[in-house]
mmCIF file of C-alpha atoms in Angstrom:
data_model
loop_
_atom_site.group_PDB
_atom_site.id
_atom_site.type_symbol
_atom_site.label_atom_id
_atom_site.label_comp_id
_atom_site.label_asym_id
_atom_site.label_seq_id
_atom_site.Cartn_x
_atom_site.Cartn_y
_atom_site.Cartn_z
ATOM 1 C CA LYS A 884 86.874 -59.639 -32.991
ATOM 2 C CA ARG A 885 87.893 -56.999 -30.541
ATOM 3 C CA GLY A 886 85.154 -54.712 -31.913
ATOM 4 C CA GLU A 887 82.554 -57.460 -31.421
ATOM 5 C CA ILE A 888 83.599 -57.987 -27.798
ATOM 6 C CA LEU A 889 83.394 -54.266 -27.133
ATOM 7 C CA MET A 890 79.920 -54.112 -28.683
ATOM 8 C CA ARG A 891 78.701 -57.074 -26.592
ATOM 9 C CA SER A 892 80.019 -55.575 -23.363
ATOM 10 C CA PHE A 893 78.529 -52.214 -24.361
ATOM 11 C CA ASN A 894 75.144 -53.894 -25.012
ATOM 12 C CA LYS A 895 75.334 -55.669 -21.646
ATOM 13 C CA LYS A 896 76.097 -52.369 -19.877
ATOM 14 C CA ALA A 897 73.255 -50.656 -21.735
ATOM 15 C CA SER A 898 70.855 -53.480 -20.841
ATOM 16 C CA LEU A 899 71.900 -53.353 -17.183
ATOM 17 C CA GLU A 900 71.545 -49.575 -17.130
ATOM 18 C CA LEU A 901 68.105 -49.825 -18.764
ATOM 19 C CA SER A 902 66.997 -52.441 -16.201
ATOM 20 C CA ILE A 903 68.166 -50.267 -13.293
ATOM 21 C CA ARG A 904 66.271 -47.274 -14.739
ATOM 22 C CA ALA A 905 63.117 -49.392 -15.115
ATOM 23 C CA ILE A 906 63.359 -50.538 -11.478
ATOM 24 C CA VAL A 907 63.876 -46.951 -10.274
ATOM 25 C CA ILE A 908 60.852 -45.787 -12.296
ATOM 26 C CA VAL A 909 58.677 -48.606 -10.885
ATOM 27 C CA VAL A 910 59.773 -47.801 -7.301
ATOM 28 C CA LEU A 911 59.065 -44.085 -7.808
ATOM 29 C CA ALA A 912 55.671 -44.839 -9.366
ATOM 30 C CA MET A 913 54.676 -47.103 -6.468
ATOM 31 C CA THR A 914 55.798 -44.482 -3.939
ATOM 32 C CA LEU A 915 53.804 -41.753 -5.665
ATOM 33 C CA LEU A 916 50.766 -44.035 -5.913
ATOM 34 C CA GLY A 917 50.971 -44.778 -2.188
ATOM 35 C CA LEU A 918 51.276 -41.086 -1.344
ATOM 36 C CA GLY A 919 48.337 -40.254 -3.627
ATOM 37 C CA LEU A 920 46.112 -42.930 -2.089
ATOM 38 C CA GLY A 921 47.043 -41.761 1.411
ATOM 39 C CA PHE A 922 46.193 -38.181 0.477
ATOM 40 C CA VAL A 923 42.792 -39.158 -0.965
ATOM 41 C CA ARG A 924 41.980 -41.307 2.096
ATOM 42 C CA ASN A 925 42.827 -38.409 4.428
ATOM 43 C CA MET A 926 40.656 -36.052 2.385
ATOM 44 C CA PHE A 927 37.651 -38.385 2.719
ATOM 45 C CA GLU A 928 38.240 -38.745 6.474
ATOM 46 C CA ASP A 929 38.338 -34.943 6.784
ATOM 47 C CA ILE A 930 35.098 -34.631 4.792
ATOM 48 C CA GLY A 931 33.443 -37.209 7.089
ATOM 49 C CA ASP A 932 34.585 -35.298 10.179
ATOM 50 C CA THR A 933 33.323 -32.024 8.727
ATOM 51 C CA THR A 934 29.942 -33.595 7.906
ATOM 52 C CA GLY A 935 29.642 -34.863 11.484
ATOM 53 C CA GLN A 936 30.478 -31.410 12.857
ATOM 54 C CA VAL A 937 27.937 -29.739 10.562
ATOM 55 C CA THR A 938 25.269 -32.249 11.604
ATOM 56 C CA GLU A 939 25.979 -31.565 15.283
ATOM 57 C CA GLN A 940 25.886 -27.798 14.654
ATOM 58 C CA ILE A 941 22.509 -28.108 12.917
ATOM 59 C CA ARG A 942 21.185 -30.229 15.808
ATOM 60 C CA SER A 943 22.380 -27.624 18.335
ATOM 61 C CA GLN A 944 20.936 -24.798 16.253
ATOM 62 C CA ILE A 945 17.530 -26.514 16.038
ATOM 63 C CA LEU A 946 17.445 -27.143 19.801
ATOM 64 C CA GLU A 947 18.453 -23.542 20.537
ATOM 65 C CA ASP A 948 15.769 -22.290 18.141
ATOM 66 C CA LEU A 949 13.121 -24.377 19.915
ATOM 67 C CA ARG A 950 14.238 -23.300 23.397
ATOM 68 C CA ARG A 951 14.145 -19.575 22.575
ATOM 69 C CA GLY A 952 10.651 -19.472 21.113
ATOM 70 C CA ASP A 953 7.222 -21.003 21.435
ATOM 71 C CA ARG A 954 7.655 -23.051 18.281
ATOM 72 C CA LYS A 955 6.534 -26.655 18.459
ATOM 73 C CA LEU A 956 8.329 -27.841 15.319
ATOM 74 C CA SER A 957 11.622 -26.752 13.799
ATOM 75 C CA PHE A 958 12.745 -27.797 10.357
ATOM 76 C CA PRO A 959 15.590 -25.608 9.065
ATOM 77 C CA THR A 960 14.886 -25.653 5.336
ATOM 78 C CA THR A 961 12.065 -24.916 2.918
ATOM 79 C CA GLU A 962 13.650 -26.767 0.000
ATOM 80 C CA LEU A 963 15.810 -29.866 -0.207
ATOM 81 C CA LYS A 964 17.747 -30.512 -3.449
ATOM 82 C CA LEU A 965 19.131 -33.955 -4.194
ATOM 83 C CA GLN A 966 20.468 -35.942 -7.136
ATOM 84 C CA ILE A 967 18.687 -39.069 -8.382
ATOM 85 C CA GLN A 968 19.207 -42.095 -6.087
ATOM 86 C CA ARG A 969 21.169 -40.098 -3.477
ATOM 87 C CA SER A 970 20.420 -39.906 0.238
ATOM 88 C CA LYS A 971 20.454 -37.063 2.718
ATOM 89 C CA ILE A 972 19.786 -36.920 6.430
ATOM 90 C CA ILE A 973 17.594 -34.066 7.604
ATOM 91 C CA ALA A 974 16.804 -33.135 11.184
ATOM 92 C CA VAL A 975 13.444 -32.251 12.700
ATOM 93 C CA GLY A 976 13.143 -30.633 16.108
ATOM 94 C CA VAL A 977 10.062 -31.043 18.304
ATOM 95 C CA LYS A 978 9.325 -29.156 21.550
ATOM 96 C CA ASN A 979 6.639 -30.006 24.067
ATOM 97 C CA THR A 980 4.679 -26.806 24.792
ATOM 98 C CA VAL A 981 1.697 -28.463 26.488
ATOM 99 C CA GLU A 982 1.137 -28.764 30.231
ATOM 100 C CA ASP A 983 1.690 -32.525 30.309
ATOM 101 C CA ARG A 984 3.906 -35.205 28.804
ATOM 102 C CA LEU A 985 3.596 -35.303 24.997
ATOM 103 C CA ASP A 986 3.342 -38.690 23.279
ATOM 104 C CA PHE A 987 3.577 -38.257 19.531
ATOM 105 C CA LYS A 988 4.385 -39.761 16.154
ATOM 106 C CA ILE A 989 6.125 -38.151 13.214
ATOM 107 C CA GLU A 990 4.687 -38.518 9.713
ATOM 108 C CA VAL A 991 6.269 -37.390 6.459
ATOM 109 C CA ASN A 992 4.054 -37.422 3.373
ATOM 110 C CA GLN A 993 4.169 -36.220 -0.208
ATOM 111 C CA ILE A 994 1.255 -33.918 -0.987
ATOM 112 C CA ASP A 995 -0.413 -33.505 -4.402
ATOM 113 C CA ALA A 996 -1.585 -30.208 -5.930
ATOM 114 C CA ASN A 997 -4.972 -30.546 -4.169
ATOM 115 C CA GLY A 998 -3.400 -30.948 -0.736
ATOM 116 C CA GLN A 999 -4.095 -34.683 -0.574
ATOM 117 C CA VAL A 1000 -1.546 -37.221 0.679
ATOM 118 C CA LEU A 1001 -0.100 -39.336 -2.125
ATOM 119 C CA THR A 1002 -0.360 -43.033 -1.326
ATOM 120 C CA ASN A 1003 2.529 -43.900 -3.695
ATOM 121 C CA PRO A 1004 5.096 -41.093 -3.454
ATOM 122 C CA ASP A 1005 7.184 -40.945 -6.618
ATOM 123 C CA LEU A 1006 10.138 -38.782 -5.593
ATOM 124 C CA GLY A 1007 11.684 -41.083 -2.996
ATOM 125 C CA THR A 1008 11.396 -42.666 0.411
ATOM 126 C CA PHE A 1009 11.855 -41.561 3.996
ATOM 127 C CA ILE A 1010 13.335 -43.643 6.791
ATOM 128 C CA TYR A 1011 12.665 -42.503 10.359
ATOM 129 C CA ASN A 1012 11.294 -43.689 13.674
ATOM 130 C CA THR A 1013 7.586 -44.275 13.024
ATOM 131 C CA GLY A 1014 6.885 -45.416 16.575
ATOM 132 C CA THR A 1015 5.501 -43.382 19.450
ATOM 133 C CA LEU A 1016 7.951 -40.875 20.911
ATOM 134 C CA SER A 1017 7.565 -38.772 24.040
ATOM 135 C CA LEU A 1018 8.758 -35.508 25.526
ATOM 136 C CA GLU A 1019 8.356 -34.189 29.055
ATOM 137 C CA ILE A 1020 7.038 -30.666 29.744
ATOM 138 C CA ASN A 1021 9.194 -28.018 27.953
ATOM 139 C CA GLU A 1022 11.579 -30.708 26.677
ATOM 140 C CA ALA A 1023 12.868 -30.515 23.090
ATOM 141 C CA ASN A 1024 14.655 -33.080 20.959
ATOM 142 C CA VAL A 1025 15.926 -33.520 17.404
ATOM 143 C CA TYR A 1026 14.992 -36.538 15.296
ATOM 144 C CA PRO A 1027 16.869 -37.634 12.153
ATOM 145 C CA ILE A 1028 15.074 -38.488 8.926
ATOM 146 C CA ARG A 1029 16.844 -40.024 5.912
ATOM 147 C CA PHE A 1030 15.448 -39.197 2.488
ATOM 148 C CA THR A 1031 16.530 -41.335 -0.478
ATOM 149 C CA ALA A 1032 15.667 -39.899 -3.888
ATOM 150 C CA GLY A 1033 14.028 -42.148 -6.452
ATOM 151 C CA ASP A 1034 14.678 -42.517 -10.179
ATOM 152 C CA ASN A 1035 12.518 -39.570 -11.274
ATOM 153 C CA GLY A 1036 13.744 -36.011 -11.484
ATOM 154 C CA ASP A 1037 10.976 -33.678 -10.353
ATOM 155 C CA THR A 1038 9.860 -31.323 -7.584
ATOM 156 C CA GLY A 1039 7.232 -32.207 -4.995
ATOM 157 C CA ILE A 1040 5.603 -30.796 -1.895
ATOM 158 C CA PHE A 1041 6.059 -32.687 1.353
ATOM 159 C CA GLU A 1042 4.663 -32.218 4.830
ATOM 160 C CA ILE A 1043 6.074 -33.175 8.197
ATOM 161 C CA LYS A 1044 3.336 -33.735 10.766
ATOM 162 C CA VAL A 1045 3.673 -34.298 14.486
ATOM 163 C CA ILE A 1046 0.597 -36.170 15.712
ATOM 164 C CA ASP A 1047 -0.354 -36.104 19.405
ATOM 165 C CA THR A 1048 -1.120 -39.820 19.876
ATOM 166 C CA PHE A 1049 -2.919 -39.379 23.223
ATOM 167 C CA ASN A 1050 -5.499 -36.926 21.816
ATOM 168 C CA ASN A 1051 -5.134 -38.186 18.202
ATOM 169 C CA VAL A 1052 -4.780 -34.640 16.799
ATOM 170 C CA GLU A 1053 -2.177 -32.786 14.799
ATOM 171 C CA TYR A 1054 0.283 -31.117 17.181
ATOM 172 C CA ALA A 1055 2.366 -29.275 14.549
ATOM 173 C CA SER A 1056 3.200 -29.427 10.839
ATOM 174 C CA LYS A 1057 5.440 -27.847 8.239
ATOM 175 C CA SER A 1058 5.533 -28.045 4.447
ATOM 176 C CA PHE A 1059 8.674 -28.061 2.309
ATOM 177 C CA PHE A 1060 9.783 -28.791 -1.234
ATOM 178 C CA ILE A 1061 12.047 -31.565 -2.487
ATOM 179 C CA THR A 1062 13.710 -31.253 -5.885
ATOM 180 C CA VAL A 1063 15.299 -34.377 -7.363
ATOM 181 C CA GLN A 1064 17.672 -33.641 -10.257
#
């Protein structure tokens, strides 16, 4: 009988010790999970801050580029690469080089191999201010354009046009490529 009592008390001690170890492991796991989630959240906040700083640097660079030269339109890239169904914000700078206030519209179109505007662009869509904008004499500004890639992977030619709405003529334009992968 004495051996049975010792075995029962030993089993109870072992069970209690096992339960305490399980609780310690669960507490450590929850702590590590919390630290990991905090680390990941901070990394994403840092990435967001860096993206904002880069965007502001690009905006400043475009404005400085327009102020130094006689360029009417500044678009800092000749090719934009994007994954399927992803979005990217691009910046377009416009400077008024005429002797009067400039009222204008921005157009972005996909161009086919013959130089004609495609009525149903297949690489994606652009979102930007399609209304009439204006700049005073020698004033420059940067305008954001969001491109969202479609479902097709391909490369296409696009053109940004600035249309003088008062005279109804093209003020400036620039072509660029978009590759959707």
